[in-house]
Amino acid sequence: MQKYLTQSHDRIFENNRVWAEEQKKKNPEFFAKLKEGQSPDYLWIGCSDSRIPAEAITGLGPGEMFIHRNIANLVCNVDLNVMSVVNYAVRHLKVKHIVVCGHYGCGGVKAAMTPKDMGLLNPWLRNIRDVYRLHESELDKIEDEEKRYDRLVELNVVEQCRNVVKTAALQTSYKENGYPIVHGWVFGFHDGRLVDLKIDFEGMLKGIQKLYNLTD
Amino acid sequence: MGSFADAIDRIVAGNRVFAHDTAEQDPKYFSKLSEGQWPDILWIGCADSRVPETTICNCKPGEIFVHRNIANCVHPHDVNTSAVVQYSVGVVKVKKVVVCGHTMCGGANHSLTDDDLGETLNTWLHPMRELRRKHKSELDALPDNNARSARVAELNVQSSLNVLREHPAIKQAVNERGLTLHGMIFDITSGQLRLLDEGGSKKSNGLWSPN
């Protein structure tokens, strides 16, 4: 096995070996510190798209950001997968910030609006059509198709932020500790920069608690 | 409140540095990125902050399609993971699917006991705790809990691969275009990735190995 690996053009393992050696050279204590555990400040909920590695585009190293990535950065209330991530990040790791990050030109968002039976993707992508329906009159007025998709990407991020705020973990922790705070961002491929949608977190929390309050 | 804002300032500034440096190194980089994605790999890994796939594999944006959840579990009825697999294998057409677990994994550690983590996490980790019960004698023989946790992480990777092999998009891609599946463990204490053997039935193939 070892012989095989050293002989093959095994890019991922070769890359990983180079990376591990570089870290040790830069900081001999690097891995000893990682071993002790993680206490990230951030939970990132982003798209699975290969072009948005969260830690790389924010300049963070290993140990700094807890990361969940799925198709079109959705936070669905019946999805045990994302709910477990939010739960663990908020209740066990006590992250201070939750960033929901979408991106312009999202293939998932486009696929969701395509009139086609996509099998197992249908129930997942349906959530994006629901976001469209919530903002139908605004979106229908945008004539340029790309711009309409870009706006849908932004509105989807805001809606997913709202879904994070609806969770018991978020509401309880914020009431007790004053954190985490939820942020909605969008990544643009044309310049590699993050755009802050500047959601009003406090206002959003108050707004949803009329119907979705889960705190005593 | 002050320090909270600083944490956000820090990653916003980090992003500006990334955007600036990347464009300086390759002025066409972002216009190429806008054209689309053609990743070779779907990576199913842990949400743990210490295992950022693109960084530890020294890869660039655009190379790895990613799903990360608590303890890199693939459960058969999980719509989230299923959608990721369906899209990456059926639409994006990745060539390799990697499930990567890691040592010192919180999910694996918590699977060594039945401690109450709350209803949501107890439910999510239930299959991993079942693995522990199923392999009790093997795990009991190991020297300490770090070793047990590492072994549970391995068993969980194998179990996730077994679930993936039954996914309709994967079955089709394996038959029609030779998609391959790979299990790995990232060793937090050394920073090294290790490929898991396929139970001795077939010699494992690494990624990007010559055909």
Short mmCIF file of C-alpha atoms in Angstrom, two decimals:
data_model
loop_
_atom_site.label_atom_id
_atom_site.label_comp_id
_atom_site.label_asym_id
_atom_site.label_seq_id
_atom_site.Cartn_x
_atom_site.Cartn_y
_atom_site.Cartn_z
CA MET A 1 0.00 0.00 0.00
CA GLN A 2 2.70 2.45 1.05
CA LYS A 3 4.75 1.49 -1.97
CA TYR A 4 1.78 1.93 -4.22
CA LEU A 5 1.01 5.39 -2.88
CA THR A 6 4.55 6.66 -3.20
CA GLN A 7 4.77 5.38 -6.75
CA SER A 8 1.47 6.61 -8.05
CA HIS A 9 0.72 10.08 -9.30
CA ASP A 10 -1.53 10.48 -6.41
CA ARG A 11 -2.16 14.18 -6.44
CA ILE A 12 -4.40 14.51 -3.46
CA PHE A 13 -2.09 12.57 -1.16
CA GLU A 14 1.01 14.22 -2.53
CA ASN A 15 -0.61 17.65 -2.08
CA ASN A 16 -1.68 16.75 1.44
CA ARG A 17 1.83 15.57 2.36
CA VAL A 18 3.34 18.82 1.08
CA TRP A 19 0.75 20.84 2.99
CA ALA A 20 1.31 18.92 6.26
CA GLU A 21 5.09 19.39 5.98
CA GLU A 22 4.72 23.09 5.31
CA GLN A 23 2.51 23.57 8.36
CA LYS A 24 5.04 21.76 10.55
CA LYS A 25 7.87 23.87 9.18
CA LYS A 26 5.95 27.10 9.78
CA ASN A 27 4.79 26.06 13.23
CA PRO A 28 6.11 22.85 14.83
CA GLU A 29 3.24 22.96 17.37
CA PHE A 30 0.57 23.21 14.66
CA PHE A 31 -0.82 19.67 14.82
CA ALA A 32 -0.29 19.32 18.56
CA LYS A 33 -2.58 22.32 18.96
CA LEU A 34 -5.19 20.94 16.56
CA LYS A 35 -5.21 17.72 18.56
CA GLU A 36 -6.43 19.55 21.64
CA GLY A 37 -9.80 20.27 20.09
CA GLN A 38 -11.73 22.91 18.21
CA SER A 39 -13.33 26.16 19.37
CA PRO A 40 -14.35 27.89 16.17
CA ASP A 41 -16.03 31.31 16.29
CA TYR A 42 -18.02 30.66 13.13
CA LEU A 43 -20.51 28.26 11.65
CA TRP A 44 -20.61 28.54 7.86
CA ILE A 45 -23.62 27.23 5.94
CA GLY A 46 -22.70 27.42 2.26
CA CYS A 47 -23.20 25.83 -1.12
CA SER A 48 -21.51 22.55 -2.12
CA ASP A 49 -20.22 24.28 -5.28
CA SER A 50 -16.52 23.46 -5.63
CA ARG A 51 -15.62 27.10 -6.24
CA ILE A 52 -16.45 28.28 -2.71
CA PRO A 53 -14.16 26.63 -0.14
CA ALA A 54 -15.23 28.69 2.85
CA GLU A 55 -11.96 28.67 4.79
CA ALA A 56 -9.87 29.55 1.74
CA ILE A 57 -12.00 32.49 0.59
CA THR A 58 -12.09 33.97 4.09
CA GLY A 59 -8.41 33.45 4.83
CA LEU A 60 -9.01 31.12 7.78
CA GLY A 61 -6.94 28.10 8.77
CA PRO A 62 -7.89 24.69 10.18
CA GLY A 63 -9.71 24.95 13.51
CA GLU A 64 -11.39 28.29 12.87
CA MET A 65 -14.66 27.64 11.05
CA PHE A 66 -17.23 24.88 11.46
CA ILE A 67 -18.64 24.13 8.02
CA HIS A 68 -21.79 22.67 6.51
CA ARG A 69 -22.23 22.72 2.74
CA ASN A 70 -25.19 21.46 0.76
CA ILE A 71 -26.96 22.12 -2.54
CA ALA A 72 -27.93 25.82 -2.65
CA ASN A 73 -27.15 26.46 1.05
CA LEU A 74 -30.59 25.50 2.31
CA VAL A 75 -31.71 25.26 5.92
CA CYS A 76 -34.84 23.09 5.93
CA ASN A 77 -36.61 22.56 9.20
CA VAL A 78 -37.26 18.83 8.66
CA ASP A 79 -33.66 18.12 7.63
CA LEU A 80 -31.96 16.32 10.51
CA ASN A 81 -28.59 16.75 8.78
CA VAL A 82 -28.42 20.56 8.86
CA MET A 83 -30.34 20.71 12.16
CA SER A 84 -27.67 18.49 13.77
CA VAL A 85 -24.97 20.82 12.47
CA VAL A 86 -26.70 23.94 13.83
CA ASN A 87 -27.39 22.18 17.11
CA TYR A 88 -23.81 21.02 17.62
CA ALA A 89 -22.31 24.35 16.55
CA VAL A 90 -24.56 26.45 18.78
CA ARG A 91 -25.07 24.24 21.85
CA HIS A 92 -21.76 22.40 22.04
CA LEU A 93 -19.20 24.59 20.27
CA LYS A 94 -20.93 27.87 21.19
CA VAL A 95 -20.09 29.63 17.94
CA LYS A 96 -20.50 33.41 17.98
CA HIS A 97 -21.49 33.88 14.35
CA ILE A 98 -23.48 31.91 11.82
CA VAL A 99 -22.87 32.88 8.20
CA VAL A 100 -25.29 31.69 5.53
CA CYS A 101 -23.49 32.23 2.25
CA GLY A 102 -24.97 31.85 -1.22
CA HIS A 103 -23.36 32.70 -4.53
CA TYR A 104 -24.36 34.37 -7.77
CA GLY A 105 -24.67 31.95 -10.67
CA CYS A 106 -25.78 29.10 -8.37
CA GLY A 107 -26.49 25.97 -10.42
CA GLY A 108 -28.83 24.63 -7.75
CA VAL A 109 -30.99 27.75 -7.83
CA LYS A 110 -31.16 27.57 -11.63
CA ALA A 111 -31.95 23.85 -11.57
CA ALA A 112 -34.72 24.51 -9.07
CA MET A 113 -36.49 26.84 -11.50
CA THR A 114 -36.15 24.48 -14.46
CA PRO A 115 -39.41 22.75 -15.43
CA LYS A 116 -38.07 19.20 -15.21
CA ASP A 117 -38.50 16.13 -13.02
CA MET A 118 -35.15 15.78 -11.25
CA GLY A 119 -35.97 12.76 -9.10
CA LEU A 120 -34.32 12.83 -5.68
CA LEU A 121 -33.47 16.49 -6.16
CA ASN A 122 -37.15 17.50 -6.37
CA PRO A 123 -37.93 17.64 -2.64
CA TRP A 124 -34.71 19.53 -1.91
CA LEU A 125 -34.97 22.09 -4.68
CA ARG A 126 -38.67 22.65 -4.06
CA ASN A 127 -37.65 24.94 -1.20
CA ILE A 128 -36.18 27.40 -3.69
CA ARG A 129 -39.42 27.55 -5.66
CA ASP A 130 -41.11 28.37 -2.36
CA VAL A 131 -38.71 31.30 -1.90
CA TYR A 132 -39.65 32.49 -5.39
CA ARG A 133 -43.34 32.25 -4.54
CA LEU A 134 -42.83 34.37 -1.41
CA HIS A 135 -41.28 37.12 -3.55
CA GLU A 136 -43.10 36.46 -6.80
CA SER A 137 -44.19 40.00 -7.57
CA GLU A 138 -40.71 41.47 -6.99
CA LEU A 139 -38.94 38.76 -9.01
CA ASP A 140 -41.43 38.76 -11.89
CA LYS A 141 -40.71 42.46 -12.45
CA ILE A 142 -37.01 41.82 -13.16
CA GLU A 143 -36.79 41.36 -16.91
CA ASP A 144 -33.15 40.35 -17.27
CA GLU A 145 -32.93 36.62 -16.50
CA GLU A 146 -29.46 36.69 -14.92
CA LYS A 147 -30.46 39.58 -12.68
CA ARG A 148 -33.62 37.78 -11.67
CA TYR A 149 -31.58 34.70 -10.68
CA ASP A 150 -29.09 36.87 -8.80
CA ARG A 151 -31.93 38.43 -6.83
CA LEU A 152 -33.40 34.98 -6.14
CA VAL A 153 -29.97 33.90 -4.81
CA GLU A 154 -30.03 36.86 -2.40
CA LEU A 155 -33.63 36.28 -1.31
CA ASN A 156 -32.84 32.59 -0.78
CA VAL A 157 -29.96 33.49 1.56
CA VAL A 158 -32.23 35.81 3.56
CA GLU A 159 -34.88 33.09 3.82
CA GLN A 160 -32.30 30.51 4.99
CA CYS A 161 -31.03 33.00 7.61
CA ARG A 162 -34.63 33.24 8.79
CA ASN A 163 -34.78 29.43 8.97
CA VAL A 164 -31.67 29.42 11.19
CA VAL A 165 -33.27 32.05 13.42
CA LYS A 166 -36.38 29.85 13.73
CA THR A 167 -34.42 27.03 15.41
CA ALA A 168 -34.69 26.40 19.14
CA ALA A 169 -30.89 26.22 19.43
CA LEU A 170 -30.45 29.76 18.07
CA GLN A 171 -33.34 31.32 19.99
CA THR A 172 -32.37 29.76 23.30
CA SER A 173 -28.67 30.56 23.00
CA TYR A 174 -29.30 34.14 21.93
CA LYS A 175 -31.65 34.69 24.85
CA GLU A 176 -29.16 33.25 27.35
CA ASN A 177 -25.83 34.44 25.91
CA GLY A 178 -26.49 37.19 23.38
CA TYR A 179 -25.01 35.06 20.58
CA PRO A 180 -24.76 33.71 17.93
CA ILE A 181 -25.54 36.42 15.42
CA VAL A 182 -26.72 35.40 11.97
CA HIS A 183 -25.29 36.96 8.79
CA GLY A 184 -26.38 36.63 5.17
CA TRP A 185 -23.68 36.88 2.50
CA VAL A 186 -23.28 36.23 -1.21
CA PHE A 187 -20.06 35.29 -3.01
CA GLY A 188 -19.38 36.62 -6.51
CA PHE A 189 -17.17 34.65 -8.90
CA HIS A 190 -16.37 37.66 -11.06
CA ASP A 191 -14.23 39.27 -8.34
CA GLY A 192 -13.98 36.65 -5.58
CA ARG A 193 -15.53 38.99 -3.06
CA LEU A 194 -18.19 38.46 -0.44
CA VAL A 195 -21.20 40.80 -0.39
CA ASP A 196 -22.90 41.40 2.97
CA LEU A 197 -26.68 41.49 2.52
CA LYS A 198 -26.82 43.33 5.86
CA ILE A 199 -29.79 41.48 7.26
CA ASP A 200 -31.30 43.02 10.36
CA PHE A 201 -30.72 40.06 12.72
CA GLU A 202 -32.48 41.53 15.78
CA GLY A 203 -35.42 42.64 13.66
CA MET A 204 -35.62 39.23 12.01
CA LEU A 205 -35.58 37.45 15.37
CA LYS A 206 -38.33 39.69 16.75
CA GLY A 207 -40.30 39.29 13.53
CA ILE A 208 -40.33 35.51 13.51
CA GLN A 209 -40.95 35.16 17.24
CA LYS A 210 -44.54 36.30 16.84
CA LEU A 211 -45.22 32.89 15.30
CA TYR A 212 -42.07 30.82 15.81
CA ASN A 213 -41.03 31.61 19.39
CA LEU A 214 -39.48 28.54 21.02
CA THR A 215 -38.18 30.21 24.18
CA ASP A 216 -40.08 30.26 27.47
CA MET B 1 -20.29 43.07 21.38
CA GLY B 2 -17.01 44.64 20.24
CA SER B 3 -15.13 41.37 19.88
CA PHE B 4 -18.08 39.81 18.03
CA ALA B 5 -17.85 42.44 15.33
CA ASP B 6 -14.06 41.96 15.15
CA ALA B 7 -14.46 38.30 14.27
CA ILE B 8 -16.59 39.28 11.29
CA ASP B 9 -14.23 42.10 10.30
CA ARG B 10 -11.45 39.54 10.31
CA ILE B 11 -12.98 37.21 7.75
CA VAL B 12 -14.24 40.09 5.59
CA ALA B 13 -10.67 41.41 5.54
CA GLY B 14 -9.42 37.85 4.89
CA ASN B 15 -11.72 37.66 1.88
CA ARG B 16 -10.42 40.97 0.50
CA VAL B 17 -6.85 39.66 0.78
CA PHE B 18 -7.89 36.41 -0.95
CA ALA B 19 -9.62 38.30 -3.79
CA HIS B 20 -6.70 40.72 -4.21
CA ASP B 21 -3.88 38.16 -4.05
CA THR B 22 -5.65 35.67 -6.30
CA ALA B 23 -6.34 38.29 -8.97
CA GLU B 24 -2.74 39.51 -8.73
CA GLN B 25 -1.34 36.02 -9.27
CA ASP B 26 -3.67 35.28 -12.16
CA PRO B 27 -5.67 38.21 -13.58
CA LYS B 28 -7.95 35.80 -15.49
CA TYR B 29 -8.64 33.64 -12.45
CA PHE B 30 -12.06 34.98 -11.53
CA SER B 31 -13.34 35.24 -15.08
CA LYS B 32 -12.43 31.55 -15.49
CA LEU B 33 -14.18 30.74 -12.23
CA SER B 34 -17.34 32.46 -13.53
CA GLU B 35 -17.47 30.09 -16.50
CA GLY B 36 -18.45 27.08 -14.42
CA GLN B 37 -17.19 24.20 -12.31
CA TRP B 38 -15.65 20.88 -13.37
CA PRO B 39 -14.53 19.28 -10.12
CA ASP B 40 -13.23 15.68 -10.27
CA ILE B 41 -14.17 14.91 -6.70
CA LEU B 42 -17.21 14.89 -4.46
CA TRP B 43 -15.93 15.12 -0.88
CA ILE B 44 -18.21 14.02 1.95
CA GLY B 45 -16.46 15.07 5.12
CA CYS B 46 -16.96 16.18 8.68
CA ALA B 47 -18.14 19.71 9.55
CA ASP B 48 -15.22 19.85 12.04
CA SER B 49 -13.28 23.09 11.60
CA ARG B 50 -9.98 21.22 11.63
CA VAL B 51 -10.66 19.34 8.39
CA PRO B 52 -11.10 21.96 5.63
CA GLU B 53 -10.81 19.78 2.53
CA THR B 54 -9.50 22.31 0.03
CA THR B 55 -6.79 23.52 2.42
CA ILE B 56 -5.58 20.11 3.63
CA CYS B 57 -5.48 18.77 0.06
CA ASN B 58 -3.66 21.89 -1.14
CA CYS B 59 -6.32 22.32 -3.82
CA LYS B 60 -7.80 25.42 -5.40
CA PRO B 61 -11.38 26.64 -5.58
CA GLY B 62 -13.15 24.64 -8.29
CA GLU B 63 -11.48 21.30 -7.59
CA ILE B 64 -13.61 19.66 -4.90
CA PHE B 65 -17.42 19.56 -4.64
CA VAL B 66 -18.25 19.45 -0.94
CA HIS B 67 -20.78 18.15 1.55
CA ARG B 68 -19.84 18.36 5.22
CA ASN B 69 -22.01 17.29 8.14
CA ILE B 70 -21.65 15.98 11.68
CA ALA B 71 -19.21 13.03 11.52
CA ASN B 72 -19.45 12.59 7.72
CA CYS B 73 -22.47 10.31 8.02
CA VAL B 74 -24.37 9.13 4.97
CA HIS B 75 -27.79 7.89 6.02
CA PRO B 76 -29.98 6.24 3.39
CA HIS B 77 -33.03 8.45 3.96
CA ASP B 78 -31.22 11.77 4.23
CA VAL B 79 -32.60 14.10 1.56
CA ASN B 80 -29.78 16.63 2.06
CA THR B 81 -26.92 14.22 1.27
CA SER B 82 -29.00 12.49 -1.42
CA ALA B 83 -29.49 15.82 -3.19
CA VAL B 84 -25.74 16.53 -3.02
CA VAL B 85 -24.95 13.11 -4.48
CA GLN B 86 -27.63 13.36 -7.17
CA TYR B 87 -26.41 16.80 -8.27
CA SER B 88 -22.67 16.18 -8.13
CA VAL B 89 -22.73 12.71 -9.70
CA GLY B 90 -25.72 13.11 -12.02
CA VAL B 91 -25.35 16.74 -13.14
CA VAL B 92 -21.78 17.93 -12.41
CA LYS B 93 -20.44 14.43 -13.20
CA VAL B 94 -17.59 14.11 -10.72
CA LYS B 95 -15.28 11.12 -11.30
CA LYS B 96 -14.51 10.16 -7.70
CA VAL B 97 -16.53 10.15 -4.50
CA VAL B 98 -14.55 10.46 -1.29
CA VAL B 99 -15.85 9.90 2.22
CA CYS B 100 -13.33 11.27 4.68
CA GLY B 101 -13.49 10.71 8.42
CA HIS B 102 -10.89 11.88 10.91
CA THR B 103 -9.24 11.05 14.23
CA MET B 104 -10.30 12.95 17.39
CA CYS B 105 -13.78 13.35 15.84
CA GLY B 106 -16.37 14.72 18.27
CA GLY B 107 -19.13 12.66 16.66
CA ALA B 108 -17.06 9.47 16.91
CA ASN B 109 -16.07 10.26 20.52
CA HIS B 110 -19.70 10.76 21.46
CA SER B 111 -20.59 7.49 19.73
CA LEU B 112 -18.46 5.56 22.22
CA THR B 113 -21.14 6.17 24.85
CA ASP B 114 -24.88 6.78 24.96
CA ASP B 115 -24.51 10.14 26.71
CA ASP B 116 -27.48 12.40 26.06
CA LEU B 117 -26.57 15.06 23.48
CA GLY B 118 -30.14 16.24 22.98
CA GLU B 119 -32.79 14.65 20.80
CA THR B 120 -31.53 16.01 17.48
CA LEU B 121 -27.93 14.82 17.84
CA ASN B 122 -28.89 11.55 19.53
CA THR B 123 -31.01 10.75 16.49
CA TRP B 124 -28.28 11.77 14.02
CA LEU B 125 -25.61 9.71 15.79
CA HIS B 126 -27.81 6.67 16.39
CA PRO B 127 -26.42 4.64 13.44
CA MET B 128 -22.86 5.38 14.56
CA ARG B 129 -23.65 4.22 18.08
CA GLU B 130 -25.12 1.07 16.57
CA LEU B 131 -21.79 0.49 14.82
CA ARG B 132 -20.10 0.72 18.20
CA ARG B 133 -22.46 -1.88 19.65
CA LYS B 134 -22.01 -4.18 16.67
CA HIS B 135 -18.20 -4.06 16.94
CA LYS B 136 -18.01 -4.04 20.74
CA SER B 137 -15.48 -6.86 21.20
CA GLU B 138 -13.10 -5.45 18.61
CA LEU B 139 -13.31 -1.97 20.16
CA ASP B 140 -12.95 -3.24 23.73
CA ALA B 141 -9.62 -4.81 22.78
CA LEU B 142 -8.15 -1.44 21.70
CA PRO B 143 -5.79 0.35 24.12
CA ASP B 144 -7.70 3.61 24.69
CA ASN B 145 -10.63 5.78 23.68
CA ASN B 146 -8.65 7.68 21.04
CA ALA B 147 -7.97 4.39 19.27
CA ARG B 148 -11.62 3.31 19.70
CA SER B 149 -12.87 6.61 18.34
CA ALA B 150 -10.51 6.38 15.35
CA ARG B 151 -11.78 2.85 14.64
CA VAL B 152 -15.42 3.94 14.90
CA ALA B 153 -14.60 6.75 12.44
CA GLU B 154 -13.22 4.14 10.02
CA LEU B 155 -16.23 1.85 10.43
CA ASN B 156 -18.48 4.83 9.83
CA VAL B 157 -16.66 5.70 6.59
CA GLN B 158 -17.13 2.10 5.38
CA SER B 159 -20.78 2.21 6.36
CA SER B 160 -21.28 5.51 4.52
CA LEU B 161 -19.63 4.04 1.42
CA ASN B 162 -22.01 1.09 1.60
CA VAL B 163 -24.98 3.44 1.65
CA LEU B 164 -23.55 5.45 -1.24
CA ARG B 165 -23.07 2.31 -3.37
CA GLU B 166 -26.86 1.87 -3.32
CA HIS B 167 -27.61 5.45 -4.38
CA PRO B 168 -29.24 5.33 -7.85
CA ALA B 169 -27.03 8.07 -9.35
CA ILE B 170 -23.89 6.33 -8.08
CA LYS B 171 -24.96 2.89 -9.28
CA GLN B 172 -25.58 4.31 -12.73
CA ALA B 173 -22.31 6.29 -12.84
CA VAL B 174 -20.25 3.30 -11.64
CA ASN B 175 -21.72 1.14 -14.41
CA GLU B 176 -21.74 3.67 -17.21
CA ARG B 177 -18.62 5.75 -16.73
CA GLY B 178 -16.44 4.11 -14.11
CA LEU B 179 -17.10 6.38 -11.14
CA THR B 180 -15.04 5.21 -8.14
CA LEU B 181 -15.58 5.48 -4.36
CA HIS B 182 -12.85 5.97 -1.79
CA GLY B 183 -12.70 5.98 1.99
CA MET B 184 -10.13 8.08 3.84
CA ILE B 185 -9.13 9.11 7.32
CA PHE B 186 -7.49 12.44 8.12
CA ASP B 187 -5.14 12.11 11.07
CA ILE B 188 -5.49 15.32 13.07
CA THR B 189 -2.28 14.65 14.98
CA SER B 190 -0.08 14.52 11.86
CA GLY B 191 -2.17 16.33 9.25
CA GLN B 192 -1.92 13.30 6.94
CA LEU B 193 -4.62 11.66 4.86
CA ARG B 194 -4.76 7.88 4.81
CA LEU B 195 -6.61 5.76 2.27
CA LEU B 196 -8.73 2.94 3.70
CA ASP B 197 -8.40 -0.52 2.30
CA GLU B 198 -11.38 -2.07 0.58
CA GLY B 199 -11.50 -4.95 3.05
CA GLY B 200 -8.81 -6.84 1.12
CA SER B 201 -11.21 -7.76 -1.66
CA LYS B 202 -9.67 -5.52 -4.24
CA LYS B 203 -6.52 -3.48 -4.36
CA SER B 204 -7.38 0.13 -3.60
CA ASN B 205 -6.89 2.72 -6.21
CA GLY B 206 -5.71 6.15 -5.18
CA LEU B 207 -6.96 9.33 -6.71
CA TRP B 208 -5.56 10.44 -10.03
CA SER B 209 -3.66 7.20 -10.34
CA PRO B 210 -2.56 6.35 -13.87
CA ASN B 211 -4.98 3.95 -15.52
#
